[in-house]
mmCIF file of C-alpha atoms and ligand atoms in Angstrom:
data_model
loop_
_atom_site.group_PDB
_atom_site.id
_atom_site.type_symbol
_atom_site.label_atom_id
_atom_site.label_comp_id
_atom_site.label_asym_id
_atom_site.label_seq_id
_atom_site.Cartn_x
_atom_site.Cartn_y
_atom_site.Cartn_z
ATOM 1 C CA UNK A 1 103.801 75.435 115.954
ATOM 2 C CA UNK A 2 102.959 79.087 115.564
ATOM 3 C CA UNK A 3 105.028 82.097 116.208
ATOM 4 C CA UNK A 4 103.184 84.722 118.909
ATOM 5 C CA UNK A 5 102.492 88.112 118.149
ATOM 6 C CA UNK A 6 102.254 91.316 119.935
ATOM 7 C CA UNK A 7 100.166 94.094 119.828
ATOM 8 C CA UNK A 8 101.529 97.594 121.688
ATOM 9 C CA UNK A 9 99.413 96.516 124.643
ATOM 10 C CA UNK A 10 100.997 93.019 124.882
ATOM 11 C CA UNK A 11 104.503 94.979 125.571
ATOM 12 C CA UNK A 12 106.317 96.969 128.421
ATOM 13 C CA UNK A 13 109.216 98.223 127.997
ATOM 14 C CA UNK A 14 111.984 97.463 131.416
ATOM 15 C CA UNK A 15 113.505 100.782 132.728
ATOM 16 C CA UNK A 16 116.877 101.232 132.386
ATOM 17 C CA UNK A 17 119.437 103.256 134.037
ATOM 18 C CA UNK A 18 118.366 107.506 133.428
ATOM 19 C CA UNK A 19 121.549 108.872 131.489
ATOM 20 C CA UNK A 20 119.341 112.276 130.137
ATOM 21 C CA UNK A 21 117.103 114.303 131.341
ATOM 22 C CA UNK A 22 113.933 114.295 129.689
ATOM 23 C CA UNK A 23 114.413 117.911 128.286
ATOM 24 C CA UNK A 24 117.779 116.578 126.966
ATOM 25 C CA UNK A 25 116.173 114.098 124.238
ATOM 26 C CA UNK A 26 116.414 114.630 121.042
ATOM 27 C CA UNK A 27 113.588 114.163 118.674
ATOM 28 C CA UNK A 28 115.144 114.103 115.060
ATOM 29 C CA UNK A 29 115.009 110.681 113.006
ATOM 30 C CA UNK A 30 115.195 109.791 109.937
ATOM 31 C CA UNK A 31 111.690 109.865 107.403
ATOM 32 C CA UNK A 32 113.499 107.921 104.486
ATOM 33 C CA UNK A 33 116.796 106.899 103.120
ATOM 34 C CA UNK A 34 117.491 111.180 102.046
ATOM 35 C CA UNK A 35 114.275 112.841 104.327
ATOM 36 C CA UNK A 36 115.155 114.115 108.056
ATOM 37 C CA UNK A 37 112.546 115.354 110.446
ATOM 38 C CA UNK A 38 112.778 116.657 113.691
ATOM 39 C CA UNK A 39 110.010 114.053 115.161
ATOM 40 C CA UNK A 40 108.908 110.834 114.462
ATOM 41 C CA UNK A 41 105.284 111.784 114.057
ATOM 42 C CA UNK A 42 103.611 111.622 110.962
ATOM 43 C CA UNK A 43 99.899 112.295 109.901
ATOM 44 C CA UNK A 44 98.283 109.484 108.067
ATOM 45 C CA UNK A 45 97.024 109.663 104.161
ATOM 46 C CA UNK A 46 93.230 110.126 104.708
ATOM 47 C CA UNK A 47 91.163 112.510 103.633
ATOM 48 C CA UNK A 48 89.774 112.739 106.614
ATOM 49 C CA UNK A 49 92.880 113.842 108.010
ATOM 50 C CA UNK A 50 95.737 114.979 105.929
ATOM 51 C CA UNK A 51 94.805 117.762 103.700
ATOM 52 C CA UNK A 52 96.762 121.333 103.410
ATOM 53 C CA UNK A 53 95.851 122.759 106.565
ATOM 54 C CA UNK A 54 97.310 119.329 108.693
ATOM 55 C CA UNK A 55 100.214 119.343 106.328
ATOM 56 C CA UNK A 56 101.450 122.713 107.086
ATOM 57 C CA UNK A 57 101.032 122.129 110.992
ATOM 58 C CA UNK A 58 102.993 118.773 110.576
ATOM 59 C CA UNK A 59 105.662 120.401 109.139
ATOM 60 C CA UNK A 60 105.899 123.683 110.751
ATOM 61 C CA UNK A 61 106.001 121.797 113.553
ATOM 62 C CA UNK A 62 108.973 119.082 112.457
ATOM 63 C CA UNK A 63 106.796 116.050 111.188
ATOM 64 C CA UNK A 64 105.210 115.493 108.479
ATOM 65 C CA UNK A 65 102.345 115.162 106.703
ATOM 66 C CA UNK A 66 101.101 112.077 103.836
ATOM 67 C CA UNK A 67 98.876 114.366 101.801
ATOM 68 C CA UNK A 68 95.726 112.077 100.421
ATOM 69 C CA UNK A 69 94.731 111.236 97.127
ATOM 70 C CA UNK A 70 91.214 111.189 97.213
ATOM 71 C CA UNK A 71 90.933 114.053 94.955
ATOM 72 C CA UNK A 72 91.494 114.911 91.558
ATOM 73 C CA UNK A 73 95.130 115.003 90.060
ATOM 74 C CA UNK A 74 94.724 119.062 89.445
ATOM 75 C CA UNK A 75 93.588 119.500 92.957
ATOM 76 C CA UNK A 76 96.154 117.220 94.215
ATOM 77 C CA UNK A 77 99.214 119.106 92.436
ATOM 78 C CA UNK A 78 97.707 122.383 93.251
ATOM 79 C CA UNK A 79 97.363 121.539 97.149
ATOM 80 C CA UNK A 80 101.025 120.325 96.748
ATOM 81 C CA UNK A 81 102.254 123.286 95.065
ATOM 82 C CA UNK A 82 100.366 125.369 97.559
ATOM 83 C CA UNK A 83 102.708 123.626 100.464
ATOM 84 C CA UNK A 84 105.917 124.089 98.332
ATOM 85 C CA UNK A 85 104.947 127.569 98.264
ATOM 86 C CA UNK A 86 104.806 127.929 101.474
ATOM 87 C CA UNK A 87 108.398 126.164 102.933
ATOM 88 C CA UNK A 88 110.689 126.843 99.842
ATOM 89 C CA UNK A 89 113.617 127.076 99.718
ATOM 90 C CA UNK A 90 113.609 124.840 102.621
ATOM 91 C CA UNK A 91 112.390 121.038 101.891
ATOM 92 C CA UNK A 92 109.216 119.606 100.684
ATOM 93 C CA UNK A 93 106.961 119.658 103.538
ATOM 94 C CA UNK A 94 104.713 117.225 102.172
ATOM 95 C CA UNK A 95 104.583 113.645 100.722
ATOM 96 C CA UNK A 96 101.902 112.795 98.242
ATOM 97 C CA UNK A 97 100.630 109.802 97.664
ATOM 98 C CA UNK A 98 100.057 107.543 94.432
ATOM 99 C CA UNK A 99 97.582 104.098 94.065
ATOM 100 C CA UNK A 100 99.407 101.492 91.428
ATOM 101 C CA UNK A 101 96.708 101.073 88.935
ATOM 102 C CA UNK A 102 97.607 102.303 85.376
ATOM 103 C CA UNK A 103 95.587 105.546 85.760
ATOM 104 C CA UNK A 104 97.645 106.652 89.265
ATOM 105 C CA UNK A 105 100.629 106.990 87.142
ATOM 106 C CA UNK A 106 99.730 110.769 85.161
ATOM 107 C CA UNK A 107 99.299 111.261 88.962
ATOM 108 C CA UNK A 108 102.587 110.145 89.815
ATOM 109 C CA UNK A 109 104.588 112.349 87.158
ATOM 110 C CA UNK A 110 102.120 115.661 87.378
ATOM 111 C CA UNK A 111 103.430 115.482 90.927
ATOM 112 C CA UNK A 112 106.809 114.398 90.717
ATOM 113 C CA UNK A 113 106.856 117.664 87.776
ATOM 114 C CA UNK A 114 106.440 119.829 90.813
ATOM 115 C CA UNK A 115 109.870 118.830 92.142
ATOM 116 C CA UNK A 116 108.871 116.901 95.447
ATOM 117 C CA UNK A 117 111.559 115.401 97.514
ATOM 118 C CA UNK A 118 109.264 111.796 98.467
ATOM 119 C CA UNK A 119 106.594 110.357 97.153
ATOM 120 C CA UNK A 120 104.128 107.020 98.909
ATOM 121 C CA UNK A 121 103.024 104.606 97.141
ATOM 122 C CA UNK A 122 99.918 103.085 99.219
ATOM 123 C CA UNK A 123 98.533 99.806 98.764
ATOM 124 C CA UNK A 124 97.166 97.520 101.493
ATOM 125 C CA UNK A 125 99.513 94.652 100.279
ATOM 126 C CA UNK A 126 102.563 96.460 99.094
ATOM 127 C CA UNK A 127 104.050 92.289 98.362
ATOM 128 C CA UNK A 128 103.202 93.168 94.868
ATOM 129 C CA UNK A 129 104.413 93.215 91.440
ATOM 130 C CA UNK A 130 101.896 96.138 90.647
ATOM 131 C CA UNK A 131 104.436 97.928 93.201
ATOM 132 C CA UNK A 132 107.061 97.188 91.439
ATOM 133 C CA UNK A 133 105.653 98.577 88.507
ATOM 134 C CA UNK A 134 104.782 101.305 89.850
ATOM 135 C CA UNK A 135 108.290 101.807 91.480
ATOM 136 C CA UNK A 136 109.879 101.494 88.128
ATOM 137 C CA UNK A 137 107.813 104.170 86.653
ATOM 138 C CA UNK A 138 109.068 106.765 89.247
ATOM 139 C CA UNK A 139 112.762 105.825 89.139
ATOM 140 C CA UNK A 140 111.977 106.381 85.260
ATOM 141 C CA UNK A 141 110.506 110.255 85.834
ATOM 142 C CA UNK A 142 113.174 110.683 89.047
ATOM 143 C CA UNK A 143 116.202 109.579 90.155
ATOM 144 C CA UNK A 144 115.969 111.406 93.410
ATOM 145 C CA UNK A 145 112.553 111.415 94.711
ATOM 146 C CA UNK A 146 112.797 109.279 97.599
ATOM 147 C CA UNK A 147 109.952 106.553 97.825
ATOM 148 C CA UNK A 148 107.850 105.101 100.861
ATOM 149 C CA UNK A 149 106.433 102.004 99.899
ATOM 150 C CA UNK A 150 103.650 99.885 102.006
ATOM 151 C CA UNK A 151 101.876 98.903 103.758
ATOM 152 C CA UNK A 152 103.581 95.106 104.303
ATOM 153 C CA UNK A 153 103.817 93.207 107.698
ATOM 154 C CA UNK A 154 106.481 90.439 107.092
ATOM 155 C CA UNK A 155 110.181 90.199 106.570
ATOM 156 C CA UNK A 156 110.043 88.679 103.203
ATOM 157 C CA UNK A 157 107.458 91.631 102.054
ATOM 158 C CA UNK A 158 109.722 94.069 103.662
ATOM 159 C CA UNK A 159 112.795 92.488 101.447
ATOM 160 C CA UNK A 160 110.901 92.643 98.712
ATOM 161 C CA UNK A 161 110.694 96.354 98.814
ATOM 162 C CA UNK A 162 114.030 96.504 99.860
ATOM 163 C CA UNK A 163 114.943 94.943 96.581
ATOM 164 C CA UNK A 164 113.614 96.932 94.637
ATOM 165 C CA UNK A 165 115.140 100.048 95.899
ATOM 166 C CA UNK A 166 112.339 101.789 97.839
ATOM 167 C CA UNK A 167 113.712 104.818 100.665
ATOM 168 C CA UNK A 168 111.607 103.781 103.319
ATOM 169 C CA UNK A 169 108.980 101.151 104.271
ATOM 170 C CA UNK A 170 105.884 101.432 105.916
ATOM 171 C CA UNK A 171 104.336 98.649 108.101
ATOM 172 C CA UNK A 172 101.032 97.881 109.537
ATOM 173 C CA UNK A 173 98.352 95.087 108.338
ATOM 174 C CA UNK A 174 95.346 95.979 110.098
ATOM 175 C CA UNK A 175 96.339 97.577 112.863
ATOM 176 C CA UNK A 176 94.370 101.166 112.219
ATOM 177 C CA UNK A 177 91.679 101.703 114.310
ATOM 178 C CA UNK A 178 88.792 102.380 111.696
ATOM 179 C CA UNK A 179 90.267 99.056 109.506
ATOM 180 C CA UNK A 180 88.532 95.883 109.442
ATOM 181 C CA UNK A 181 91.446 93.839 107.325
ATOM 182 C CA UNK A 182 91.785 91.300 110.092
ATOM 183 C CA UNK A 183 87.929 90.239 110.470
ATOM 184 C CA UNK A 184 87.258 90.791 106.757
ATOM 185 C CA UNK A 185 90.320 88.713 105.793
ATOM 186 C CA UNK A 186 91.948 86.664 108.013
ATOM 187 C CA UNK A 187 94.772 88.469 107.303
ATOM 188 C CA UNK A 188 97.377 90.742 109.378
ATOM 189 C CA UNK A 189 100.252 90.959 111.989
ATOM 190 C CA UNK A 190 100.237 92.473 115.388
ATOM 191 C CA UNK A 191 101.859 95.328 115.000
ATOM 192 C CA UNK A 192 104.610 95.049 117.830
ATOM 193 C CA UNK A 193 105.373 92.165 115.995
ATOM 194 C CA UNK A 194 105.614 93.145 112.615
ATOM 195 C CA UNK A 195 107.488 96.047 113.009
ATOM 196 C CA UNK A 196 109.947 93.949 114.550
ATOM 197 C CA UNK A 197 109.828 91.730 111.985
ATOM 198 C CA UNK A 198 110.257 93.878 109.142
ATOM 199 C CA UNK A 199 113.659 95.658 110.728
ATOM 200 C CA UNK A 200 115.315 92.488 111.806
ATOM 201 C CA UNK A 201 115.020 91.085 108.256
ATOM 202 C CA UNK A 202 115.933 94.600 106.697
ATOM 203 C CA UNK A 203 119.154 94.514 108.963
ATOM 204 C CA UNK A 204 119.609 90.734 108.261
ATOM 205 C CA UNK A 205 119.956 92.126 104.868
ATOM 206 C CA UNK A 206 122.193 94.916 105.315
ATOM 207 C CA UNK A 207 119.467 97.219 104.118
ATOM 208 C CA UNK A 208 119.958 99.451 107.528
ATOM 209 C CA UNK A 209 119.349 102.782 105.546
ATOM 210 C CA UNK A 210 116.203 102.133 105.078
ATOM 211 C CA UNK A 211 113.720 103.508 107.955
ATOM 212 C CA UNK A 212 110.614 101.602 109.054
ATOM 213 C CA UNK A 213 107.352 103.792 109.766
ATOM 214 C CA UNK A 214 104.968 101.966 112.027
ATOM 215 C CA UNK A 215 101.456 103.102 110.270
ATOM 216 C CA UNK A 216 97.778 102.357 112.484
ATOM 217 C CA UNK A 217 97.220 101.042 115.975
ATOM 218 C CA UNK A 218 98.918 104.167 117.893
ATOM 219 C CA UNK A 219 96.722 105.511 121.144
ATOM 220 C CA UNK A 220 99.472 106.755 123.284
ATOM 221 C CA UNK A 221 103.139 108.308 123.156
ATOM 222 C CA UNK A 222 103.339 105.340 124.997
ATOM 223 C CA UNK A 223 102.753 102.913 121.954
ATOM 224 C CA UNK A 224 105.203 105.047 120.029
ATOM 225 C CA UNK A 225 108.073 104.689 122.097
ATOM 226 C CA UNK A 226 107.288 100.854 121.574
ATOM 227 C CA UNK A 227 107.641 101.596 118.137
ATOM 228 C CA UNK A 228 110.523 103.316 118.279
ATOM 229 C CA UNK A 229 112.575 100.516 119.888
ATOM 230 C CA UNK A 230 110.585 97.922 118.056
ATOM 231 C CA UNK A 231 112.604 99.126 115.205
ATOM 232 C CA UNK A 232 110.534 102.437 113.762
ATOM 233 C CA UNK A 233 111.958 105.516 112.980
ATOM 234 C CA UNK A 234 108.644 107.199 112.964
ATOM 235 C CA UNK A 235 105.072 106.226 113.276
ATOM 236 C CA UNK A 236 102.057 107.329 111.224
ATOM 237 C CA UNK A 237 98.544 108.177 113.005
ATOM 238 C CA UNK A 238 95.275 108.843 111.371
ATOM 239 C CA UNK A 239 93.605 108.289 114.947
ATOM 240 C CA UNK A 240 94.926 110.911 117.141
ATOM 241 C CA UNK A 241 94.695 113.676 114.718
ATOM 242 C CA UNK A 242 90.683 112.698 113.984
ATOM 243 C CA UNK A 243 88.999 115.345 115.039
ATOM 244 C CA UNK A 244 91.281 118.171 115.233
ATOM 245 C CA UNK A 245 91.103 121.622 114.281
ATOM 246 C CA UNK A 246 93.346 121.056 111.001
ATOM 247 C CA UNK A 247 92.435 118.247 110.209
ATOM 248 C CA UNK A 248 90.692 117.698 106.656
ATOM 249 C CA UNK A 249 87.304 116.670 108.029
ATOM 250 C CA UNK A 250 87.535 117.622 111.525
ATOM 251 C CA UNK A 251 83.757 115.944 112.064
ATOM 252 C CA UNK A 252 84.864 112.762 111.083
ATOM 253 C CA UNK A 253 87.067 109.760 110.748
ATOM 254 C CA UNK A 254 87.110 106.956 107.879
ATOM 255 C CA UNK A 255 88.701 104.090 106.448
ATOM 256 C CA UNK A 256 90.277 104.493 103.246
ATOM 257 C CA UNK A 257 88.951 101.622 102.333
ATOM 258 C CA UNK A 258 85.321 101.911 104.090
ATOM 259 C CA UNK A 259 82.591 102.215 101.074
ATOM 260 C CA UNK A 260 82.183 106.116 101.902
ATOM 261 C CA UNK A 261 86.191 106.857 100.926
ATOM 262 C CA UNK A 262 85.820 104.528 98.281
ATOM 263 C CA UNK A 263 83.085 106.019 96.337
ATOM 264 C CA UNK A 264 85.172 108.556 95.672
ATOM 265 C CA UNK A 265 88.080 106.675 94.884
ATOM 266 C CA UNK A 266 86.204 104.660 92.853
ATOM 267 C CA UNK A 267 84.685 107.380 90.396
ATOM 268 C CA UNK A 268 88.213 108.158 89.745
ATOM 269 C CA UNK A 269 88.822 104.426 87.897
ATOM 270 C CA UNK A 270 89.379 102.259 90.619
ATOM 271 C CA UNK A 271 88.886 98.874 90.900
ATOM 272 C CA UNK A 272 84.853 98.150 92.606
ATOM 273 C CA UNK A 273 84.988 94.777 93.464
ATOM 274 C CA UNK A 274 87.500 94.755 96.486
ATOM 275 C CA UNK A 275 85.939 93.946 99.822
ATOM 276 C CA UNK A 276 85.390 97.289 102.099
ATOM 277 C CA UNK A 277 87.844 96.788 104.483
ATOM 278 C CA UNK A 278 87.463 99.926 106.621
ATOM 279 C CA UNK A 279 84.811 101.883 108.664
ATOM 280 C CA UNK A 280 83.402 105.498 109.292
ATOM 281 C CA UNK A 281 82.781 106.979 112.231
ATOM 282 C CA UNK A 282 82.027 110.491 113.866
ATOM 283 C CA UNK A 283 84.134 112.236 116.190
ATOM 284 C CA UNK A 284 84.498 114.457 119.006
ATOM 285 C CA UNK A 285 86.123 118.034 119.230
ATOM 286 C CA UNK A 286 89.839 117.212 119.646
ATOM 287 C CA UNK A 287 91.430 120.206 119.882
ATOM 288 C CA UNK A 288 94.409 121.349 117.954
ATOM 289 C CA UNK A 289 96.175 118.911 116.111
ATOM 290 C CA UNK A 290 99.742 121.239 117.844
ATOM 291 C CA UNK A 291 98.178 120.665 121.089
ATOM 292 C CA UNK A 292 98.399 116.844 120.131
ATOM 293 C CA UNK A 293 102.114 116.872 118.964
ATOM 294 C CA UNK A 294 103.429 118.465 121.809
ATOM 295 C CA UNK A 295 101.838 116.283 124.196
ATOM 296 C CA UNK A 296 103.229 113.286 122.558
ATOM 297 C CA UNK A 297 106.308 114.739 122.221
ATOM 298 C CA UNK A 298 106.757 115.130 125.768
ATOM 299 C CA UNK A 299 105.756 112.180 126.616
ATOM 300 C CA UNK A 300 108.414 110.349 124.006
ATOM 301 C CA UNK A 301 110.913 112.117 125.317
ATOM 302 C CA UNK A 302 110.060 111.138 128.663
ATOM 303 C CA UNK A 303 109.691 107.207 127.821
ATOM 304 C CA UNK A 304 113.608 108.165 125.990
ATOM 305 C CA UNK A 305 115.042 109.165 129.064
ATOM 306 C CA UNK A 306 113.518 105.676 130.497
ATOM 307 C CA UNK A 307 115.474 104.021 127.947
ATOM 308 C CA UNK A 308 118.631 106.239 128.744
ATOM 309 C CA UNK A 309 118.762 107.387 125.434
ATOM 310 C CA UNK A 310 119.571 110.697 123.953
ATOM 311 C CA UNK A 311 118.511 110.136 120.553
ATOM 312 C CA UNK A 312 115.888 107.971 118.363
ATOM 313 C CA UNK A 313 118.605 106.249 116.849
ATOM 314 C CA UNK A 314 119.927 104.689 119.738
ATOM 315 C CA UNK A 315 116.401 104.107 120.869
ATOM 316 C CA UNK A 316 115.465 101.858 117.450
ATOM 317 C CA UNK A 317 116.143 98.223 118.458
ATOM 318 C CA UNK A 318 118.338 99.300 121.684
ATOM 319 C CA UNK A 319 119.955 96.188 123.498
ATOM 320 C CA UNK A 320 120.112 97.965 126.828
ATOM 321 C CA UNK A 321 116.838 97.857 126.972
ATOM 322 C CA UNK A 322 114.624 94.850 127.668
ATOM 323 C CA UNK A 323 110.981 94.021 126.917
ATOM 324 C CA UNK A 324 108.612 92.046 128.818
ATOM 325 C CA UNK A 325 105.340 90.353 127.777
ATOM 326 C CA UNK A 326 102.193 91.471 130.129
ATOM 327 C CA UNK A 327 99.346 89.495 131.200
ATOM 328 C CA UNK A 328 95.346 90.569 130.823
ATOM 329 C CA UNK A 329 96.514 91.330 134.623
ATOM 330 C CA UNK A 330 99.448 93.870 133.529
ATOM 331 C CA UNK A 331 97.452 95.339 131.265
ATOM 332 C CA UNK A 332 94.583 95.986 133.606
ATOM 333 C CA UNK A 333 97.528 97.666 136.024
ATOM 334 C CA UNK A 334 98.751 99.363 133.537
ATOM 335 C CA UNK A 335 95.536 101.217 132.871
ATOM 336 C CA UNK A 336 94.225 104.023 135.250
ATOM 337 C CA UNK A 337 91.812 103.068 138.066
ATOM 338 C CA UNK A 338 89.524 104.873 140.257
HETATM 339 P P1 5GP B 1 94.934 104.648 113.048
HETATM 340 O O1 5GP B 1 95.744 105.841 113.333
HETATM 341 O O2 5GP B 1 93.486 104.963 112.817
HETATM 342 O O3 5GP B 1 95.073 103.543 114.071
HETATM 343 O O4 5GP B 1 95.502 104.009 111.691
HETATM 344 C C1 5GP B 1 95.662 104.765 110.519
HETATM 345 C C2 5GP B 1 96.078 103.843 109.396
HETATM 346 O O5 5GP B 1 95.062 102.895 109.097
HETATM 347 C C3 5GP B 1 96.328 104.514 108.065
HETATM 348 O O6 5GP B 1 97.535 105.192 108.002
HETATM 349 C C4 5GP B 1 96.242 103.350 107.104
HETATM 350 O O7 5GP B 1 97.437 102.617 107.029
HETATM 351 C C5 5GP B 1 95.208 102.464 107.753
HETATM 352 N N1 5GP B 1 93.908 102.589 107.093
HETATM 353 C C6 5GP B 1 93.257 103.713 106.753
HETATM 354 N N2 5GP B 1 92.064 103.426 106.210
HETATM 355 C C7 5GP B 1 91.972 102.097 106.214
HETATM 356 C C8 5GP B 1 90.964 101.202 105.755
HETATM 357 O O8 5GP B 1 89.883 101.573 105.313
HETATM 358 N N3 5GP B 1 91.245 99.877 105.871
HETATM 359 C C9 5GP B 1 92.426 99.431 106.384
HETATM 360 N N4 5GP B 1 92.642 98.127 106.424
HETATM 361 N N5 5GP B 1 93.375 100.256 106.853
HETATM 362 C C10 5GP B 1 93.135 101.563 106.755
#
């Protein structure tokens, strides 16, 4: 009667047959329907996390990072021009985000003034007609920007994006680790599952130009690879940046949605009577956020040459390579013992 879901954990991935070397695999994938980046690592839109400083090492080092908006507009567009600054003529190394109330949109068009290639608009149920508003109003200030809609966690959520002519999609329900959607709510996907889900309906629908990003529930380079053949073409990760060096607060970690983000949010004409759905906690030291990247990188191209694949692209949904469903045993095997 009902359909299971996966977490990352649930999952293995089978090895196939080594055609690269590890050092062979290539790391470039596609953002959104015009964006390339040279990994498929990007730095969630907290403002614990993404701020300039994380934004610059995301891109310098080939990712990217979703700038926050829990700031004034003349902040944000000054923090945004400050990253322009710094990569022109190259690309916009940064994506802003927007909220979809009425207010978010001077937001939207101060920073689509300053000539940014891709905007995200954030909401935690992006099935919405106040998305579609709020899409309209960009395609009416830009034709180009590209825009990253989410978060949803179903086909029919993802196709309603789709419809509406959004550049890429991001998924996760309540997967984040400081996010407490799923016990507030009742509501979510695993997010093995939904990633899936969303790319199998998106190529159902011939709407293969548009990239998934998996956003929330990462802890390894392990559970990106998963990802990545689940159907991602990049994964977002508050979590594994918390802490770092260049990260915005590098003391500690919340929830968008946890009452301390919020009260900021909401002195900037919000809407107070949604349920806090999110957490705060404190953090340890974790070193620098490049320190991070790299390691993950390696170990994605490792889990690649697993695969046998040279490149992301053949990675995303690739038939040659099978998946198998672990028990509490596997998973306990799978883990390091002493
Ligand atoms: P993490 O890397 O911590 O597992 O997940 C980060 C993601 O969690 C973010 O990119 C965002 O999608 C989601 N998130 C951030 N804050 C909140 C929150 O307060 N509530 C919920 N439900 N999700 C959040």
């Amino acid at each position: 009667m009902f359909m299971q879901a996966y977490t990352y954990d649930d999952i293995l991935l089978v090895p196939n047959k080594s055609l690269h070397s590890r050092s062979t695999a290539k790391l470039e994938t596609k953002l959104s329907r015009n964006i390339h980046i040279d990994l498929p690592i990007t730095s969630a839109n907290m403002d614990t996390i993404t701020g300039y400083e994380l934004a610059r090492t995301m891109s310098r080092l080939g990712g990217v990072g979703f700038l926050h908006r829990n700031m004034k507009i003349e902040e944000n567009c000054y923090t945004v021009q400050k990253c322009l600054d710094t990569w022109k003529p190259y690309w916009s190394p940064v994506i802003p985000t927007v909220g979809v109330s009425t207010s978010e949109r001077e937001r939207a068009e101060s920073l689509l003034s300053l000539g940014i290639q891709g905007i995200c608009i954030d909401i935690a149920n992006a099935y919405s007609d106040r998305v579609t508003s709020m899409i309209n109003f960009i395609r009416s200030k830009s034709k180009d920007v590209d825009i990253i809609a989410g978060n949803v966690a179903s086909g029919p959520a993802a196709l309603f994006l789709a419809q509406r002519g959004v550049d890429a999609i991001k998924v996760g329900i309540g997967p984040g680790s400081v996010c407490t959607t799923r016990r507030m709510t009742g509501f979510g996907v695993p997010q093995f599952t939904a990633i899936s889900m969303v790319k199998r309906t998106l190529l159902d629908h011939r709407y293969n130009q548009i990239p998934v990003i998996a956003d929330g529930g990462i802890k390894s380079s392990g559970d990106i690879v998963k990802a990545l053949w689940a159907g991602a073409s990049s994964i977002m990760t508050g979590k594994l940046f918390a802490g770092c060096l260049e990260a915005n607060n590098p003391n500690a970690y919340r929830g968008m949605a946890s009452n301390d983000a919020r009260q900021v949010l909401l002195s900037d004409g919000d809407v107070s009577t949604v349920a806090e759905e999110g957490i705060a906690i404190e953090v340890q030291d974790a070193g620098s956020a490049e320190d991070v990247i790299r390691e993950l990188c390696n170990g994605i191209r490792s889990g690649m040459s697993y695969a046998g694949c040279e490149y992301i692209s053949e990675l995303n949904m690739c038939q040659d390579v099978r998946a198998v469903v672990q028990t509490q045993n596997g998973i306990i095997e799978s883990g390091t013992r002493k």
